[in-house]
């Protein structure tokens, strides 16, 4: 499902260069695209590098070169109501800024996405899958795996999911894990963030541009 | 031209070989021509489950290395003459074969048979790569355990990356009583995570152990519940739509899921 254009050529060449062997056994492949790289292309690259050649993960470092897929603006996932992003010189503020990577599928066990900006997943993040993002993480499905937002040290980053049942969440340097054993899992979208140095999970109520505090359960 | 279907799982010991033997026998009983390919090189097993060990002369490695023709290596089943086995080599390891050779082999076999069932080894390494190379469909076997489901998920991700059409799921060793007590994952829990089509639920059944030891697939025993489940899987592979036994729990969960989605729990 590749769009026409340069991405296809690059992909073909890469596939040819790598041949048929799982030559990348467990390696991290860093992509530093000079031009624009679409979310679709990234998915295809991941499929090639991780799926066929055994790379453990693909990371993208030149975030500025990433064009949002589906032609939408990049900033749609910024958390309303939070202040300026500290520590990240490229992000002027949290609203409408920052590069976003759209992952248009479910991340399954063993699959990792690392990205310097925000990561949006249109699908689930299954147990054993991992997302590491410099900015925010939004999962339009069930987050069961590991999510590390604000991986560059941004303590203002958030992790939001349609259903938040993560194995572990990290925001900046703060780590939160799921309770051991069975626990109640609310059937509502939730958001995790750091407040007073601790990770809190709250019901996501974005309707009025403000995220209500006070009815959090963790 | 026949269909090439790989039976795989990630985790070991969940029932890939049992499934290959039983689905193969059930398809043969339905009158289709079937070849079972044991791709678990170095840990040959399928021949024992089929009770054909004593007939092996040549194996898969002999064929890909050109020491024997496919026809010479194929072993005809005792019960069905439209069922054959291509045994794995026991004395070599999986590096003795590469994905290109497997692709060629499967291409040749599908000319002759309606179904080519490839029994994959556990793991995600070369043996798995070989097993899936020539296949255009996959059946993923998982038991209702967290670790097995996790490995199945990993496998499904790898199959998706290979552009294989959506694999279908077999849940094996299901124990309804344990599910009812809440001590075992139910079908809904598993489907929630794996999000692929379910093609069968095989109960835990002592008849499997007995029949495996005797080299007689349980799918041929009218009294075995697991055998019945395998016969149904074969019919679904042939395009029939049958309700999945033991899926009352699944329906309940689907409704539960719908309710949850509608926010009404
Ligand atoms: N439904 C079942 N009920 C009872 N026992 C079963 C069932 N399915 C499989 N078994 C038993 O589980 C064991 C492992 O099964 P099998 O050899 O088919 O697994 P496998 O996935 O092929 O293993 P490997 O990864 O080693 O190739 C066998 O002893 C078999 O008899
Ligand atoms: Mg086996």
JSON list of C-alpha atoms in Angstrom, two decimals, chain A residues 30-139:
[
{"chain": "A", "resi": 30, "resn": "UNK", "atom": "CA", "xyz": [18.00, 4.71, 12.22]},
{"chain": "A", "resi": 31, "resn": "UNK", "atom": "CA", "xyz": [16.38, 6.53, 9.34]},
{"chain": "A", "resi": 32, "resn": "UNK", "atom": "CA", "xyz": [17.52, 10.05, 8.60]},
{"chain": "A", "resi": 33, "resn": "UNK", "atom": "CA", "xyz": [15.42, 11.05, 5.61]},
{"chain": "A", "resi": 34, "resn": "UNK", "atom": "CA", "xyz": [16.60, 14.14, 3.75]},
{"chain": "A", "resi": 35, "resn": "UNK", "atom": "CA", "xyz": [13.24, 14.90, 2.23]},
{"chain": "A", "resi": 36, "resn": "UNK", "atom": "CA", "xyz": [9.73, 14.23, 3.30]},
{"chain": "A", "resi": 37, "resn": "UNK", "atom": "CA", "xyz": [8.81, 10.78, 4.50]},
{"chain": "A", "resi": 38, "resn": "UNK", "atom": "CA", "xyz": [5.17, 9.89, 4.66]},
{"chain": "A", "resi": 39, "resn": "UNK", "atom": "CA", "xyz": [3.66, 7.86, 7.43]},
{"chain": "A", "resi": 40, "resn": "UNK", "atom": "CA", "xyz": [2.74, 5.21, 4.86]},
{"chain": "A", "resi": 41, "resn": "UNK", "atom": "CA", "xyz": [6.30, 5.00, 3.65]},
{"chain": "A", "resi": 42, "resn": "UNK", "atom": "CA", "xyz": [7.48, 4.59, 7.18]},
{"chain": "A", "resi": 43, "resn": "UNK", "atom": "CA", "xyz": [5.08, 1.72, 7.71]},
{"chain": "A", "resi": 44, "resn": "UNK", "atom": "CA", "xyz": [6.40, 0.05, 4.58]},
{"chain": "A", "resi": 45, "resn": "UNK", "atom": "CA", "xyz": [9.99, 0.62, 5.64]},
{"chain": "A", "resi": 46, "resn": "UNK", "atom": "CA", "xyz": [9.25, -0.86, 9.00]},
{"chain": "A", "resi": 47, "resn": "UNK", "atom": "CA", "xyz": [7.63, -3.85, 7.42]},
{"chain": "A", "resi": 48, "resn": "UNK", "atom": "CA", "xyz": [10.71, -4.34, 5.29]},
{"chain": "A", "resi": 49, "resn": "UNK", "atom": "CA", "xyz": [13.35, -3.78, 7.95]},
{"chain": "A", "resi": 50, "resn": "UNK", "atom": "CA", "xyz": [11.66, -5.39, 10.91]},
{"chain": "A", "resi": 51, "resn": "UNK", "atom": "CA", "xyz": [9.47, -7.90, 9.17]},
{"chain": "A", "resi": 52, "resn": "UNK", "atom": "CA", "xyz": [11.80, -9.21, 6.54]},
{"chain": "A", "resi": 53, "resn": "UNK", "atom": "CA", "xyz": [15.26, -8.43, 7.78]},
{"chain": "A", "resi": 54, "resn": "UNK", "atom": "CA", "xyz": [14.98, -8.96, 11.48]},
{"chain": "A", "resi": 55, "resn": "UNK", "atom": "CA", "xyz": [15.70, -5.46, 12.73]},
{"chain": "A", "resi": 56, "resn": "UNK", "atom": "CA", "xyz": [14.50, -4.96, 16.28]},
{"chain": "A", "resi": 57, "resn": "UNK", "atom": "CA", "xyz": [13.27, -1.45, 15.75]},
{"chain": "A", "resi": 58, "resn": "UNK", "atom": "CA", "xyz": [13.18, 1.47, 13.39]},
{"chain": "A", "resi": 59, "resn": "UNK", "atom": "CA", "xyz": [13.73, 4.97, 14.61]},
{"chain": "A", "resi": 60, "resn": "UNK", "atom": "CA", "xyz": [13.43, 8.24, 12.79]},
{"chain": "A", "resi": 61, "resn": "UNK", "atom": "CA", "xyz": [15.70, 11.07, 13.77]},
{"chain": "A", "resi": 62, "resn": "UNK", "atom": "CA", "xyz": [15.04, 13.78, 11.27]},
{"chain": "A", "resi": 63, "resn": "UNK", "atom": "CA", "xyz": [11.59, 14.44, 12.56]},
{"chain": "A", "resi": 64, "resn": "UNK", "atom": "CA", "xyz": [11.31, 17.75, 10.79]},
{"chain": "A", "resi": 65, "resn": "UNK", "atom": "CA", "xyz": [11.27, 15.90, 7.50]},
{"chain": "A", "resi": 66, "resn": "UNK", "atom": "CA", "xyz": [8.22, 13.84, 8.38]},
{"chain": "A", "resi": 67, "resn": "UNK", "atom": "CA", "xyz": [5.08, 14.87, 6.67]},
{"chain": "A", "resi": 68, "resn": "UNK", "atom": "CA", "xyz": [1.85, 13.92, 8.34]},
{"chain": "A", "resi": 69, "resn": "UNK", "atom": "CA", "xyz": [0.00, 11.23, 6.45]},
{"chain": "A", "resi": 70, "resn": "UNK", "atom": "CA", "xyz": [-3.56, 11.82, 5.32]},
{"chain": "A", "resi": 71, "resn": "UNK", "atom": "CA", "xyz": [-2.79, 15.46, 4.68]},
{"chain": "A", "resi": 72, "resn": "UNK", "atom": "CA", "xyz": [-3.75, 16.68, 8.09]},
{"chain": "A", "resi": 73, "resn": "UNK", "atom": "CA", "xyz": [-1.86, 19.21, 10.20]},
{"chain": "A", "resi": 74, "resn": "UNK", "atom": "CA", "xyz": [0.73, 17.82, 12.51]},
{"chain": "A", "resi": 75, "resn": "UNK", "atom": "CA", "xyz": [-0.42, 19.32, 15.73]},
{"chain": "A", "resi": 76, "resn": "UNK", "atom": "CA", "xyz": [-3.83, 17.81, 16.24]},
{"chain": "A", "resi": 77, "resn": "UNK", "atom": "CA", "xyz": [-2.74, 15.81, 19.20]},
{"chain": "A", "resi": 78, "resn": "UNK", "atom": "CA", "xyz": [-1.27, 18.47, 21.40]},
{"chain": "A", "resi": 79, "resn": "UNK", "atom": "CA", "xyz": [-2.65, 18.37, 24.88]},
{"chain": "A", "resi": 80, "resn": "UNK", "atom": "CA", "xyz": [-4.78, 21.38, 25.48]},
{"chain": "A", "resi": 81, "resn": "UNK", "atom": "CA", "xyz": [-4.21, 23.20, 28.67]},
{"chain": "A", "resi": 82, "resn": "UNK", "atom": "CA", "xyz": [-0.60, 22.27, 29.24]},
{"chain": "A", "resi": 83, "resn": "UNK", "atom": "CA", "xyz": [2.12, 24.82, 29.13]},
{"chain": "A", "resi": 84, "resn": "UNK", "atom": "CA", "xyz": [5.15, 25.25, 26.92]},
{"chain": "A", "resi": 85, "resn": "UNK", "atom": "CA", "xyz": [7.37, 22.27, 26.38]},
{"chain": "A", "resi": 86, "resn": "UNK", "atom": "CA", "xyz": [10.50, 22.58, 28.37]},
{"chain": "A", "resi": 87, "resn": "UNK", "atom": "CA", "xyz": [13.82, 21.27, 27.25]},
{"chain": "A", "resi": 88, "resn": "UNK", "atom": "CA", "xyz": [12.97, 20.79, 23.60]},
{"chain": "A", "resi": 89, "resn": "UNK", "atom": "CA", "xyz": [14.36, 23.68, 21.59]},
{"chain": "A", "resi": 90, "resn": "UNK", "atom": "CA", "xyz": [12.45, 22.75, 18.45]},
{"chain": "A", "resi": 91, "resn": "UNK", "atom": "CA", "xyz": [9.03, 22.91, 19.99]},
{"chain": "A", "resi": 92, "resn": "UNK", "atom": "CA", "xyz": [7.82, 26.40, 20.65]},
{"chain": "A", "resi": 93, "resn": "UNK", "atom": "CA", "xyz": [4.74, 25.35, 22.57]},
{"chain": "A", "resi": 94, "resn": "UNK", "atom": "CA", "xyz": [2.54, 22.32, 22.89]},
{"chain": "A", "resi": 95, "resn": "UNK", "atom": "CA", "xyz": [-0.39, 23.43, 20.82]},
{"chain": "A", "resi": 96, "resn": "UNK", "atom": "CA", "xyz": [-0.33, 22.75, 17.12]},
{"chain": "A", "resi": 97, "resn": "UNK", "atom": "CA", "xyz": [3.37, 22.12, 17.07]},
{"chain": "A", "resi": 98, "resn": "UNK", "atom": "CA", "xyz": [5.70, 19.22, 16.88]},
{"chain": "A", "resi": 99, "resn": "UNK", "atom": "CA", "xyz": [6.05, 16.60, 14.21]},
{"chain": "A", "resi": 100, "resn": "UNK", "atom": "CA", "xyz": [3.73, 13.65, 14.44]},
{"chain": "A", "resi": 101, "resn": "UNK", "atom": "CA", "xyz": [4.07, 10.16, 13.17]},
{"chain": "A", "resi": 102, "resn": "UNK", "atom": "CA", "xyz": [0.87, 8.41, 12.27]},
{"chain": "A", "resi": 103, "resn": "UNK", "atom": "CA", "xyz": [1.06, 4.65, 12.60]},
{"chain": "A", "resi": 104, "resn": "UNK", "atom": "CA", "xyz": [-1.93, 3.30, 10.73]},
{"chain": "A", "resi": 105, "resn": "UNK", "atom": "CA", "xyz": [-2.05, -0.21, 12.11]},
{"chain": "A", "resi": 106, "resn": "UNK", "atom": "CA", "xyz": [-1.88, -2.25, 15.29]},
{"chain": "A", "resi": 107, "resn": "UNK", "atom": "CA", "xyz": [1.56, -2.62, 16.83]},
{"chain": "A", "resi": 108, "resn": "UNK", "atom": "CA", "xyz": [1.99, -6.26, 17.71]},
{"chain": "A", "resi": 109, "resn": "UNK", "atom": "CA", "xyz": [4.30, -7.97, 20.17]},
{"chain": "A", "resi": 110, "resn": "UNK", "atom": "CA", "xyz": [7.96, -7.36, 19.34]},
{"chain": "A", "resi": 111, "resn": "UNK", "atom": "CA", "xyz": [7.28, -4.27, 17.23]},
{"chain": "A", "resi": 112, "resn": "UNK", "atom": "CA", "xyz": [8.75, -0.98, 18.32]},
{"chain": "A", "resi": 113, "resn": "UNK", "atom": "CA", "xyz": [8.30, 2.55, 17.09]},
{"chain": "A", "resi": 114, "resn": "UNK", "atom": "CA", "xyz": [10.67, 5.27, 18.12]},
{"chain": "A", "resi": 115, "resn": "UNK", "atom": "CA", "xyz": [10.16, 8.80, 17.01]},
{"chain": "A", "resi": 116, "resn": "UNK", "atom": "CA", "xyz": [11.42, 12.18, 18.06]},
{"chain": "A", "resi": 117, "resn": "UNK", "atom": "CA", "xyz": [7.99, 13.85, 17.87]},
{"chain": "A", "resi": 118, "resn": "UNK", "atom": "CA", "xyz": [4.48, 12.72, 18.74]},
{"chain": "A", "resi": 119, "resn": "UNK", "atom": "CA", "xyz": [3.19, 9.29, 17.86]},
{"chain": "A", "resi": 120, "resn": "UNK", "atom": "CA", "xyz": [-0.41, 8.55, 16.99]},
{"chain": "A", "resi": 121, "resn": "UNK", "atom": "CA", "xyz": [-1.50, 4.97, 16.55]},
{"chain": "A", "resi": 122, "resn": "UNK", "atom": "CA", "xyz": [-4.67, 4.13, 14.66]},
{"chain": "A", "resi": 123, "resn": "UNK", "atom": "CA", "xyz": [-4.97, 0.67, 16.14]},
{"chain": "A", "resi": 124, "resn": "UNK", "atom": "CA", "xyz": [-3.96, -1.12, 19.30]},
{"chain": "A", "resi": 125, "resn": "UNK", "atom": "CA", "xyz": [-0.57, -1.36, 20.97]},
{"chain": "A", "resi": 126, "resn": "UNK", "atom": "CA", "xyz": [-0.43, -4.97, 22.11]},
{"chain": "A", "resi": 127, "resn": "UNK", "atom": "CA", "xyz": [1.48, -6.45, 25.04]},
{"chain": "A", "resi": 128, "resn": "UNK", "atom": "CA", "xyz": [5.13, -6.75, 24.05]},
{"chain": "A", "resi": 129, "resn": "UNK", "atom": "CA", "xyz": [4.98, -3.76, 21.69]},
{"chain": "A", "resi": 130, "resn": "UNK", "atom": "CA", "xyz": [6.66, -0.48, 22.57]},
{"chain": "A", "resi": 131, "resn": "UNK", "atom": "CA", "xyz": [6.43, 3.16, 21.59]},
{"chain": "A", "resi": 132, "resn": "UNK", "atom": "CA", "xyz": [9.10, 5.67, 22.48]},
{"chain": "A", "resi": 133, "resn": "UNK", "atom": "CA", "xyz": [8.24, 9.24, 21.56]},
{"chain": "A", "resi": 134, "resn": "UNK", "atom": "CA", "xyz": [9.94, 12.54, 22.17]},
{"chain": "A", "resi": 135, "resn": "UNK", "atom": "CA", "xyz": [6.52, 14.11, 22.49]},
{"chain": "A", "resi": 136, "resn": "UNK", "atom": "CA", "xyz": [3.03, 12.82, 23.18]},
{"chain": "A", "resi": 137, "resn": "UNK", "atom": "CA", "xyz": [1.56, 9.41, 22.47]},
{"chain": "A", "resi": 138, "resn": "UNK", "atom": "CA", "xyz": [-2.04, 8.95, 21.46]},
{"chain": "A", "resi": 139, "resn": "UNK", "atom": "CA", "xyz": [-3.46, 5.50, 20.84]}
]
